[in-house]
mmCIF file with all atom_site columns, C-alpha atoms in Angstrom:
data_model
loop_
_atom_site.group_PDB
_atom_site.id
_atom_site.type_symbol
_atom_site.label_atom_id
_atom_site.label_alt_id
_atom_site.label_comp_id
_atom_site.label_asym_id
_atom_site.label_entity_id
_atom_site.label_seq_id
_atom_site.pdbx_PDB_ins_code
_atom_site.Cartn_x
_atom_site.Cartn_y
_atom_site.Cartn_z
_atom_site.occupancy
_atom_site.B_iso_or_equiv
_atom_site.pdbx_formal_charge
_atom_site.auth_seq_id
_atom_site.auth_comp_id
_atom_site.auth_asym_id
_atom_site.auth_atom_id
_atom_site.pdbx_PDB_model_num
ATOM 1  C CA . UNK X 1 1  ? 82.819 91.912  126.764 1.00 66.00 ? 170 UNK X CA 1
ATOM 2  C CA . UNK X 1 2  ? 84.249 93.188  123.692 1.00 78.00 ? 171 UNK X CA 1
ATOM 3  C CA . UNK X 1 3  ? 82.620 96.058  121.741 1.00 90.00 ? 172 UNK X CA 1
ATOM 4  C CA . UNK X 1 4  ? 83.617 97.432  118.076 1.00 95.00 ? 173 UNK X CA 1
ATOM 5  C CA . UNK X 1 5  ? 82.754 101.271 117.017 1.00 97.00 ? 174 UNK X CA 1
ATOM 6  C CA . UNK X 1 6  ? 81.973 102.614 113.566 1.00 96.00 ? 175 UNK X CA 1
ATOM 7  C CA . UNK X 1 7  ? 85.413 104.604 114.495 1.00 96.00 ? 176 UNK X CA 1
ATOM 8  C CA . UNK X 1 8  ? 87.408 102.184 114.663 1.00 96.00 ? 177 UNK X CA 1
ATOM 9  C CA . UNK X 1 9  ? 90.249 101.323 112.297 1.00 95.00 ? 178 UNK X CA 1
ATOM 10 C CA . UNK X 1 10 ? 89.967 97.497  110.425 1.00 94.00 ? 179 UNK X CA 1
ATOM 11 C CA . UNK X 1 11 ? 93.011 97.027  111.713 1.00 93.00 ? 180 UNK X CA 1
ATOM 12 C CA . UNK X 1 12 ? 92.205 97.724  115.371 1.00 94.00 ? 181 UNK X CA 1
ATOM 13 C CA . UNK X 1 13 ? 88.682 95.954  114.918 1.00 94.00 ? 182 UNK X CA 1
ATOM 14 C CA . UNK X 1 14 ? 91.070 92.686  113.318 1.00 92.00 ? 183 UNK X CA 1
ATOM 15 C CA . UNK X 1 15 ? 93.625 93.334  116.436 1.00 92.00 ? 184 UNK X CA 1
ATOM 16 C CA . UNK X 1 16 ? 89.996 92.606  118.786 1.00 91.00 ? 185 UNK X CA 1
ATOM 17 C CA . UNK X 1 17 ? 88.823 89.230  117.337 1.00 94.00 ? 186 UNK X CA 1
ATOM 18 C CA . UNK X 1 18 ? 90.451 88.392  113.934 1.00 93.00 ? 187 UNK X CA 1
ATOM 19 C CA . UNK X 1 19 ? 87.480 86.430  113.494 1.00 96.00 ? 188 UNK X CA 1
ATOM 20 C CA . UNK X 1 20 ? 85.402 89.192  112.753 1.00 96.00 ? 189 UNK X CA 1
ATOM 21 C CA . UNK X 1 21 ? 87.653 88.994  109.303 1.00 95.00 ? 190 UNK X CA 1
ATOM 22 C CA . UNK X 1 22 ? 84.945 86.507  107.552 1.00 96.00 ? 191 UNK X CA 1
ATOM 23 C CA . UNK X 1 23 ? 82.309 88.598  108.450 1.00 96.00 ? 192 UNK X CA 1
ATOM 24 C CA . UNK X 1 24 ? 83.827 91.605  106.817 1.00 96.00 ? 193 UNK X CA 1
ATOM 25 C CA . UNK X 1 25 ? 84.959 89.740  103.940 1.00 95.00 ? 194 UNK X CA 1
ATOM 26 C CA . UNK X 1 26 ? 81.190 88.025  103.872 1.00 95.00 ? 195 UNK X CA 1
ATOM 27 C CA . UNK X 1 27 ? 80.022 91.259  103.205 1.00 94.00 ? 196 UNK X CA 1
ATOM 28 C CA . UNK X 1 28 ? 82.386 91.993  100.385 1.00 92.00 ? 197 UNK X CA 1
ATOM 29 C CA . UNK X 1 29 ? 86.045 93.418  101.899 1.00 91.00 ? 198 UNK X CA 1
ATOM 30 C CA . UNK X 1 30 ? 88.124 90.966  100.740 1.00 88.00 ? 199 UNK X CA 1
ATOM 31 C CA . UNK X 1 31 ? 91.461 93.421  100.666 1.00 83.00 ? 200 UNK X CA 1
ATOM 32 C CA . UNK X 1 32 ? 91.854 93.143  104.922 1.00 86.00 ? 201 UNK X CA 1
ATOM 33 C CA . UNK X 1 33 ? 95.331 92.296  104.345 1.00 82.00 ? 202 UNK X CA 1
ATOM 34 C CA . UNK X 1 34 ? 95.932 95.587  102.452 1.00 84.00 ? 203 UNK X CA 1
ATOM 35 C CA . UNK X 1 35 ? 97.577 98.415  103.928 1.00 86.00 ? 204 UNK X CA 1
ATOM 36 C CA . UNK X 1 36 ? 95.004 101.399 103.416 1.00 83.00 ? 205 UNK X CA 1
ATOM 37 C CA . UNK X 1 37 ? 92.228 99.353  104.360 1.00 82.00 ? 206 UNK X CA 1
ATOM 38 C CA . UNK X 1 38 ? 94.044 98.939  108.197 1.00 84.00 ? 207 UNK X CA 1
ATOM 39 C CA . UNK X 1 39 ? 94.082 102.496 108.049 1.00 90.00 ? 208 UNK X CA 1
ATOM 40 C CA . UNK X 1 40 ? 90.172 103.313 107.165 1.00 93.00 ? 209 UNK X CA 1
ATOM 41 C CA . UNK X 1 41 ? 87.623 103.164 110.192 1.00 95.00 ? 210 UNK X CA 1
ATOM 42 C CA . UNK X 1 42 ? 85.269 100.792 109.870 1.00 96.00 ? 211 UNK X CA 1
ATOM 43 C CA . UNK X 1 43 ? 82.237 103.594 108.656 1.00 96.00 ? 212 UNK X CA 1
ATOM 44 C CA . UNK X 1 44 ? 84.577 104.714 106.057 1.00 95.00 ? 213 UNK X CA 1
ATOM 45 C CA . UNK X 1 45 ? 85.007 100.971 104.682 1.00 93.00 ? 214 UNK X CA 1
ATOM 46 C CA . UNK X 1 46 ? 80.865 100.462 105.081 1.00 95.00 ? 215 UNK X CA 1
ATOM 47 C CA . UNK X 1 47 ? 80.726 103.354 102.772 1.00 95.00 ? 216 UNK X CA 1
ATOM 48 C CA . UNK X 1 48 ? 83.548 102.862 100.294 1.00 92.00 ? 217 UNK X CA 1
ATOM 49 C CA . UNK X 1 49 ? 81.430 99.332  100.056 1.00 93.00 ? 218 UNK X CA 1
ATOM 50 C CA . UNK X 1 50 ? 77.978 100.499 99.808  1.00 95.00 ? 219 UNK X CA 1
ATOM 51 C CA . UNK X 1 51 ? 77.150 99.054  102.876 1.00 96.00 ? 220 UNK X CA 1
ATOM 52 C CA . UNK X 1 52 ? 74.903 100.476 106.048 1.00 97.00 ? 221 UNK X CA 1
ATOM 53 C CA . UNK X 1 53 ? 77.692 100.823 109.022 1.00 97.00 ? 222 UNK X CA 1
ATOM 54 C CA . UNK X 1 54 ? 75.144 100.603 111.489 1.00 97.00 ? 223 UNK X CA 1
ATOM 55 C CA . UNK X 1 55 ? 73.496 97.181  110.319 1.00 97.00 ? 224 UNK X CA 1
ATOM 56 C CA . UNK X 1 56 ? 77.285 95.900  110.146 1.00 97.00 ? 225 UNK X CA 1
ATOM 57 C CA . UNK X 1 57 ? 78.122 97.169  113.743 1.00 97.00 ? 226 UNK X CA 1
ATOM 58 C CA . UNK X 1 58 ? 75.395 95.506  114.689 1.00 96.00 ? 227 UNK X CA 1
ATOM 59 C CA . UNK X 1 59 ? 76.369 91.798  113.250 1.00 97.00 ? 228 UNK X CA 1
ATOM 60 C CA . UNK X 1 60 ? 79.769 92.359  114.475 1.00 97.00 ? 229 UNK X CA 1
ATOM 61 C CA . UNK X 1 61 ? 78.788 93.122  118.008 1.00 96.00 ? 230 UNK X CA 1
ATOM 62 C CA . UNK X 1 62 ? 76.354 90.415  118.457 1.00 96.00 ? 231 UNK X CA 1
ATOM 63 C CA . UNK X 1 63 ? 79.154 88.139  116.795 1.00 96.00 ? 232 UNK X CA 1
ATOM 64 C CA . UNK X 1 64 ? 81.536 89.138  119.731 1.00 94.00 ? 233 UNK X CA 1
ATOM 65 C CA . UNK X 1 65 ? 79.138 89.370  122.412 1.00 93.00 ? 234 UNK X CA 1
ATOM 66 C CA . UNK X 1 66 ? 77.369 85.657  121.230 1.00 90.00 ? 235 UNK X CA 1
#
């Protein structure tokens, strides 16, 4: 069972399931492809966005572990 932390780079969440990428982009990060963004952790991102890390832990988790 695969399992995503708020520590985690994009890049290493993308290198999981790189179908987590329409969720992320769903919920406005549309520059994936960029290099900084591979770089950020996924609670840095949620935060650059305006976004609640924990809620989108959550959805990503539950999308891997459906």
């Amino acid at each position: 069972m695969a399992q995503v932390s708020k520590d985690m780079t994009i890049g290493e969440i993308l290198s999981v399931n790189y179908d987590i990428a329409p969720i992320l982009m769903e919920v406005g990060m549309h520059c994936l492809g960029c290099p900084a963004s591979q770089a950020e952790t996924l609670e840095e991102a949620a935060m650059v966005h305006g976004l609640d890390a924990d809620l989108l832990l959550e959805k990503i988790n539950a999308f891997l572990n459906a």
